[in-house]
Coordinates of C-alpha atoms in Angstrom, one line a residue:
M267 CA 23.6 -86.0 -3.7
H268 CA 21.4 -87.3 -6.4
N269 CA 23.1 -87.4 -9.8
S270 CA 23.3 -89.9 -12.6
T271 CA 26.8 -90.8 -12.0
L272 CA 26.2 -91.8 -8.4
E273 CA 23.2 -93.8 -9.3
L274 CA 24.9 -95.7 -11.9
A275 CA 27.7 -96.4 -9.5
R276 CA 25.4 -97.6 -6.9
E277 CA 23.7 -99.8 -9.4
L278 CA 26.9 -101.4 -10.4
I279 CA 28.3 -101.8 -6.7
A280 CA 25.0 -103.7 -6.0
R281 CA 26.1 -106.4 -8.5
R282 CA 28.1 -109.1 -6.8
S283 CA 30.8 -109.2 -9.6
L284 CA 33.5 -111.2 -8.0
T285 CA 36.3 -112.1 -10.4
P286 CA 35.6 -113.4 -13.0
D287 CA 31.8 -113.0 -12.8
D288 CA 30.5 -109.9 -14.3
A289 CA 27.1 -110.5 -12.6
G290 CA 25.3 -108.3 -15.2
C291 CA 27.3 -105.1 -14.9
Q292 CA 28.3 -105.1 -18.5
E293 CA 24.7 -105.4 -19.7
I294 CA 23.8 -102.3 -17.6
L295 CA 26.6 -100.3 -19.4
I296 CA 25.9 -101.7 -22.8
Q297 CA 22.0 -100.6 -22.6
R298 CA 23.3 -97.0 -21.9
L299 CA 25.9 -97.1 -24.8
E300 CA 23.5 -98.5 -27.3
K301 CA 21.2 -95.6 -26.8
L302 CA 24.1 -93.3 -27.8
G303 CA 24.8 -95.1 -31.1
F304 CA 27.6 -97.4 -30.0
K305 CA 28.2 -100.6 -31.9
I306 CA 28.6 -103.3 -29.3
E307 CA 30.7 -106.5 -29.6
K308 CA 30.5 -108.9 -26.8
M309 CA 33.6 -111.0 -26.6
R310 CA 33.5 -113.9 -24.2
F311 CA 36.6 -115.9 -23.8
G312 CA 36.6 -118.9 -21.3
N313 CA 34.5 -117.9 -18.6
V314 CA 35.2 -114.2 -18.9
D315 CA 32.8 -111.5 -20.3
N316 CA 34.3 -108.6 -22.2
F317 CA 32.9 -106.1 -24.6
W318 CA 34.3 -103.6 -27.2
A319 CA 32.0 -100.7 -27.9
R320 CA 32.7 -98.1 -30.5
R321 CA 30.9 -94.9 -31.8
G322 CA 32.4 -93.5 -35.0
T323 CA 34.6 -94.8 -37.6
T324 CA 37.4 -92.1 -38.0
A325 CA 40.5 -91.2 -36.1
P326 CA 41.4 -90.2 -33.5
L327 CA 40.0 -93.0 -31.4
V328 CA 39.6 -92.2 -27.7
C329 CA 39.2 -95.4 -25.6
F330 CA 38.0 -95.7 -22.0
A331 CA 39.1 -99.1 -20.5
G332 CA 38.1 -100.7 -17.2
H333 CA 36.8 -103.8 -15.4
T334 CA 33.6 -104.8 -13.8
D335 CA 35.1 -107.5 -11.5
V336 CA 36.1 -106.8 -7.9
V337 CA 38.2 -108.6 -5.4
P338 CA 36.7 -110.7 -2.5
T339 CA 35.2 -108.8 0.4
G340 CA 37.2 -110.4 3.2
P341 CA 35.3 -110.9 6.5
V342 CA 31.8 -109.4 5.8
E343 CA 31.3 -109.0 9.6
N344 CA 34.1 -106.4 9.6
W345 CA 32.4 -104.1 7.1
H346 CA 30.2 -101.4 8.6
S347 CA 27.6 -102.0 6.0
D348 CA 27.0 -105.0 3.4
P349 CA 29.8 -104.7 0.8
F350 CA 27.3 -105.3 -2.0
T351 CA 24.7 -102.8 -0.6
P352 CA 25.9 -99.4 -1.8
T353 CA 25.8 -97.1 1.3
L354 CA 26.0 -93.4 1.8
R355 CA 27.7 -92.5 5.0
D356 CA 29.8 -89.6 6.3
G357 CA 30.1 -88.1 2.8
M358 CA 31.3 -91.3 1.3
L359 CA 29.9 -94.0 -1.0
F360 CA 30.8 -97.5 0.5
G361 CA 30.7 -100.8 -1.2
R362 CA 33.2 -103.3 -2.8
G363 CA 34.3 -101.8 -6.1
A364 CA 33.4 -98.3 -5.2
A365 CA 36.9 -97.0 -5.7
D366 CA 38.3 -99.9 -7.9
M367 CA 36.6 -99.3 -10.2
K368 CA 32.8 -99.0 -10.6
T369 CA 32.7 -95.3 -9.8
S370 CA 35.1 -94.7 -12.9
L371 CA 32.9 -97.0 -15.1
A372 CA 29.8 -95.0 -14.2
A373 CA 31.7 -91.7 -14.8
F374 CA 32.8 -93.1 -18.2
I375 CA 29.2 -93.5 -19.2
T376 CA 27.8 -90.3 -17.9
A377 CA 30.7 -88.3 -19.4
I378 CA 30.1 -89.9 -22.8
E379 CA 26.5 -89.2 -22.5
A380 CA 27.1 -85.5 -21.6
F381 CA 29.6 -85.1 -24.4
V382 CA 27.5 -86.7 -27.1
A383 CA 24.5 -84.6 -26.1
E384 CA 26.6 -81.4 -26.5
H385 CA 28.6 -82.7 -29.6
P386 CA 26.5 -85.2 -31.6
D387 CA 28.7 -84.8 -34.6
H388 CA 32.1 -84.8 -32.8
A389 CA 35.2 -85.6 -34.6
G390 CA 36.9 -88.9 -34.3
S391 CA 35.5 -92.0 -32.4
I392 CA 35.0 -93.0 -28.8
A393 CA 35.3 -96.6 -27.6
L394 CA 35.1 -98.7 -24.5
L395 CA 37.1 -101.8 -23.6
I396 CA 35.5 -103.5 -20.6
T397 CA 36.6 -106.8 -19.0
S398 CA 35.6 -109.0 -16.0
D399 CA 39.0 -110.5 -15.6
E400 CA 41.3 -107.7 -14.3
E401 CA 41.4 -108.7 -10.7
G402 CA 42.2 -112.4 -11.5
I403 CA 44.7 -114.1 -13.5
A404 CA 43.9 -111.7 -16.5
L405 CA 44.2 -114.4 -19.2
D406 CA 40.9 -114.0 -20.9
G407 CA 40.2 -110.4 -20.4
T408 CA 41.7 -107.3 -21.9
V409 CA 44.7 -109.2 -23.3
K410 CA 42.4 -111.3 -25.5
V411 CA 40.3 -108.4 -26.7
V412 CA 43.5 -106.5 -27.6
E413 CA 44.7 -109.6 -29.6
A414 CA 41.3 -109.7 -31.4
L415 CA 41.5 -106.0 -32.2
Q416 CA 45.1 -106.3 -33.4
A417 CA 44.2 -109.3 -35.7
R418 CA 41.7 -107.1 -37.6
G419 CA 44.0 -104.0 -37.7
E420 CA 42.0 -102.0 -35.3
K421 CA 44.0 -99.0 -33.9
M422 CA 43.5 -96.7 -30.9
D423 CA 45.1 -93.3 -30.6
Y424 CA 44.4 -92.6 -26.9
C425 CA 43.3 -94.7 -23.9
I426 CA 42.3 -93.8 -20.5
V427 CA 42.2 -96.7 -17.9
G428 CA 39.8 -95.8 -15.0
E429 CA 42.0 -97.2 -12.3
P430 CA 42.0 -95.3 -8.9
T431 CA 45.1 -93.2 -9.0
C432 CA 44.7 -90.2 -6.8
V433 CA 46.4 -90.1 -3.3
A434 CA 45.1 -87.1 -1.2
K435 CA 42.8 -85.1 -3.5
L436 CA 41.0 -85.9 -6.7
G437 CA 43.3 -85.0 -9.6
D438 CA 46.6 -85.0 -7.7
T439 CA 48.0 -88.1 -9.6
L440 CA 47.8 -89.4 -13.1
K441 CA 49.7 -92.5 -14.0
N442 CA 51.3 -92.3 -17.3
G443 CA 53.0 -95.6 -17.2
R444 CA 53.7 -98.7 -15.1
R445 CA 56.7 -100.9 -14.4
G446 CA 57.0 -104.4 -15.9
S447 CA 57.1 -107.5 -13.8
L448 CA 59.3 -110.4 -14.5
S449 CA 59.5 -113.4 -12.1
G450 CA 61.9 -116.2 -11.9
K451 CA 61.7 -119.6 -10.2
L452 CA 65.3 -120.6 -9.5
T453 CA 66.2 -124.2 -8.4
V454 CA 69.8 -124.6 -7.3
K455 CA 71.0 -128.2 -7.0
G456 CA 73.3 -129.8 -4.5
V457 CA 73.8 -133.1 -3.0
Q458 CA 71.6 -134.3 0.0
G459 CA 73.4 -135.9 2.9
H460 CA 73.7 -136.1 6.7
I461 CA 74.4 -132.8 8.3
A462 CA 77.2 -134.4 10.4
Y463 CA 79.0 -135.5 7.2
P464 CA 79.2 -132.3 5.2
H465 CA 82.1 -133.6 3.1
L466 CA 79.9 -136.1 1.6
A467 CA 77.2 -133.6 0.6
R468 CA 76.9 -130.3 -1.2
N469 CA 74.7 -127.7 0.5
P470 CA 72.8 -125.8 -2.2
I471 CA 71.8 -123.1 0.2
H472 CA 75.4 -122.3 0.9
L473 CA 76.3 -122.6 -2.8
A474 CA 73.6 -120.1 -3.8
A475 CA 74.3 -117.6 -1.0
P476 CA 77.1 -115.7 -2.7
A477 CA 75.1 -115.4 -5.9
I478 CA 72.0 -114.2 -3.9
A479 CA 74.2 -111.5 -2.3
E480 CA 75.4 -110.4 -5.7
L481 CA 71.9 -110.3 -7.2
A482 CA 70.6 -108.3 -4.2
A483 CA 73.4 -105.7 -4.4
A484 CA 73.2 -105.4 -8.3
Q485 CA 72.2 -101.9 -9.7
W486 CA 70.1 -103.0 -12.7
D487 CA 69.5 -99.6 -14.1
A488 CA 69.3 -95.9 -12.9
G489 CA 65.7 -95.5 -13.9
N490 CA 64.8 -92.3 -16.0
E491 CA 62.8 -89.3 -15.9
Y492 CA 59.5 -91.2 -15.2
F493 CA 60.7 -94.4 -13.5
P494 CA 62.7 -95.3 -10.4
P495 CA 65.5 -97.8 -10.8
T496 CA 64.7 -101.4 -11.5
T497 CA 64.4 -103.6 -8.4
W498 CA 65.1 -107.3 -7.7
Q499 CA 63.4 -109.0 -4.6
I500 CA 63.2 -112.5 -3.3
S501 CA 59.8 -113.4 -2.3
N502 CA 60.2 -117.1 -1.2
I503 CA 63.0 -119.5 -0.3
H504 CA 62.4 -123.1 0.4
G505 CA 65.0 -125.9 1.1
G506 CA 65.2 -128.9 3.2
T507 CA 63.2 -131.8 4.3
G508 CA 62.0 -130.5 7.5
A509 CA 64.6 -132.5 9.5
T510 CA 67.3 -130.7 11.3
N511 CA 70.0 -133.3 10.5
V512 CA 69.7 -133.4 6.6
I513 CA 71.5 -131.2 4.2
P514 CA 69.0 -130.4 1.4
G515 CA 69.5 -131.6 -2.2
T516 CA 68.0 -128.5 -3.7
V517 CA 66.8 -125.0 -2.7
E518 CA 64.1 -123.1 -4.5
I519 CA 64.1 -119.3 -4.7
L520 CA 61.3 -117.3 -6.1
F521 CA 62.2 -113.7 -7.2
N522 CA 60.7 -110.7 -9.1
F523 CA 61.9 -107.8 -11.0
R524 CA 59.8 -104.7 -11.1
F525 CA 61.5 -102.9 -14.1
S526 CA 61.4 -99.8 -16.0
T527 CA 61.7 -98.8 -19.6
A528 CA 65.5 -98.4 -18.8
S529 CA 65.9 -102.1 -18.9
T530 CA 64.7 -104.9 -21.3
V531 CA 63.5 -108.3 -20.5
E532 CA 66.3 -110.1 -22.2
G533 CA 69.0 -107.8 -20.7
L534 CA 67.7 -108.5 -17.2
K535 CA 67.6 -112.3 -18.0
N536 CA 71.0 -112.2 -19.4
R537 CA 72.5 -110.6 -16.3
V538 CA 70.9 -113.0 -13.9
H539 CA 72.3 -116.0 -15.8
A540 CA 75.7 -114.4 -16.0
I541 CA 75.9 -114.0 -12.2
L542 CA 74.6 -117.6 -11.6
D543 CA 77.2 -119.0 -14.1
K544 CA 80.0 -116.9 -12.7
H545 CA 79.3 -118.8 -9.3
D546 CA 79.5 -122.2 -11.1
L547 CA 76.0 -123.2 -9.9
E548 CA 74.1 -126.1 -11.2
Y549 CA 70.6 -124.8 -11.6
E550 CA 67.3 -124.5 -13.3
L551 CA 65.5 -121.2 -13.9
L552 CA 62.0 -120.7 -15.3
W553 CA 60.9 -117.2 -16.2
E554 CA 57.4 -115.7 -16.3
L555 CA 56.8 -112.2 -17.8
S556 CA 53.5 -111.0 -16.5
G557 CA 53.8 -107.5 -17.8
K558 CA 56.1 -105.3 -19.8
P559 CA 56.6 -101.7 -18.8
F560 CA 54.8 -99.0 -20.6
L561 CA 55.2 -95.2 -20.8
T562 CA 53.3 -92.3 -22.3
P563 CA 55.4 -89.1 -22.2
K564 CA 53.9 -85.7 -22.0
G565 CA 51.9 -85.2 -25.3
D566 CA 48.3 -84.9 -26.6
L567 CA 46.7 -87.3 -24.1
V568 CA 48.6 -86.3 -21.0
D569 CA 48.0 -82.6 -21.8
A570 CA 44.3 -83.0 -22.5
L571 CA 43.7 -84.8 -19.3
A572 CA 45.9 -82.6 -17.3
A573 CA 44.1 -79.5 -18.6
A574 CA 40.8 -81.0 -17.7
I575 CA 42.0 -81.9 -14.2
S576 CA 43.3 -78.3 -13.7
Q577 CA 39.9 -76.9 -14.9
V578 CA 37.8 -79.1 -12.7
A579 CA 39.9 -79.6 -9.5
G580 CA 42.1 -76.5 -9.6
L581 CA 45.4 -78.3 -9.3
E582 CA 48.3 -79.4 -11.4
T583 CA 48.4 -83.2 -11.5
E584 CA 51.5 -85.3 -10.8
L585 CA 52.7 -87.8 -13.3
S586 CA 53.5 -91.2 -11.7
T587 CA 54.5 -94.7 -12.7
S588 CA 54.2 -96.2 -9.1
G589 CA 52.2 -99.2 -8.1
G590 CA 51.7 -102.7 -9.5
T591 CA 50.6 -103.8 -13.0
S592 CA 47.3 -102.9 -14.8
D593 CA 45.6 -103.7 -17.9
G594 CA 47.3 -100.7 -19.5
R595 CA 50.2 -103.2 -20.1
F596 CA 48.2 -105.1 -22.6
I597 CA 46.5 -101.9 -24.3
A598 CA 50.0 -100.3 -24.7
D599 CA 50.7 -103.0 -27.4
L600 CA 47.8 -101.4 -29.5
C601 CA 47.7 -97.8 -28.4
P602 CA 50.6 -95.4 -28.4
Q603 CA 49.3 -93.1 -25.5
V604 CA 47.8 -95.0 -22.4
V605 CA 47.3 -93.3 -19.2
E606 CA 45.3 -94.2 -16.0
F607 CA 43.2 -91.8 -14.0
G608 CA 40.5 -92.4 -11.3
P609 CA 39.5 -91.6 -7.8
N610 CA 41.3 -91.9 -4.6
N611 CA 43.0 -95.2 -4.1
A612 CA 43.5 -95.2 -0.3
T613 CA 40.7 -98.0 0.3
I614 CA 41.1 -100.1 -2.7
H615 CA 40.9 -103.9 -1.8
K616 CA 40.3 -103.0 1.8
I617 CA 37.3 -103.5 4.2
N618 CA 34.9 -100.6 4.0
E619 CA 36.1 -99.6 0.5
C620 CA 34.7 -96.2 -0.4
V621 CA 34.9 -93.2 -2.6
A622 CA 34.1 -89.5 -1.6
L623 CA 30.7 -88.4 -2.7
A624 CA 32.2 -85.0 -3.6
D625 CA 34.5 -86.5 -6.0
I626 CA 32.0 -88.4 -8.2
E627 CA 30.6 -85.7 -10.4
P628 CA 33.9 -83.9 -10.7
L629 CA 35.4 -87.2 -12.1
K630 CA 32.7 -87.4 -14.7
E631 CA 33.5 -83.7 -15.6
I632 CA 37.3 -84.5 -16.0
Y633 CA 36.5 -87.4 -18.3
R634 CA 34.0 -85.2 -20.3
L635 CA 36.4 -82.3 -20.6
T636 CA 39.0 -84.6 -21.8
L637 CA 36.8 -85.7 -24.7
V638 CA 36.1 -82.1 -25.5
N639 CA 39.9 -81.4 -25.6
L640 CA 40.7 -84.4 -27.8
L641 CA 37.6 -84.5 -30.1
T642 CA 36.5 -80.9 -30.6

């Protein structure tokens, strides 16, 4: 199973790059890219390492985006081998980051190397946007790089994010969008009192209950061709002093919308406030938008990647917008066509994370053929 993509993936997995520590992964990638004539810009914000690399000056610009950071391992004793010692076993490559997403990073590099060797004078440009802050709070990573690129008028035409997307077979799923995430911290106010004298108090849990029921039953939108309907879910409720004989003075409710392009942030906020006001609640509501939805309909990028998948994997990929958020939400502000494609996602963030050895070289080939389809 010796090949350059596998060897590079192993080299990256061996780096203990726990968020936001890059642990030298980016320097490994940069050294390979410099040999191909890429102009490298290291962009460090706070304690986060990022870089922007570009080869060429003309459009169209095809960008590969990803992250070198990984999540914590969990109990090391539960792993069958050391999580930062890349291990080949039972046809798999094991190690933290094997699937999410150091194999994709390795495949980016070797695909570009092969493409440039074949097409040294290719049309357009190739870029990479790499961060070490995707698995964390994501404040000083891709979002900051995108802001810097926007400030100087840089534009992308196409972006492939190397997140693991496949479910059963390599190539079966391509993500052409993601739902947005909008959270709220709702505090409903009442009057604290003795539980034996409810007429002297106002129970905020009781007051909030009808509004909660209405929010839970609401249909926020019907979704669309690419997205399921928007959902509203409570994640936490806290009220009371801990004593069983005290009516609480407040109740705190944490909730979240996972919303599609069929809704807007302002529209969702306005409907929530309307329901709360309808029930005459005294409340405070703090909002946090952690990601807007983005969507790339069928077009040049989807078609180019789907054709490459068909040629290499022999199957028709399925377009999906499922899952949580990714850095694609930031890149979509700069790039009109953003998709995610990478290896099987069954073991991401788990003990004994792994990727199939048989999928590594085909993944590189899919990325290479996508460049052929877009830049030749």
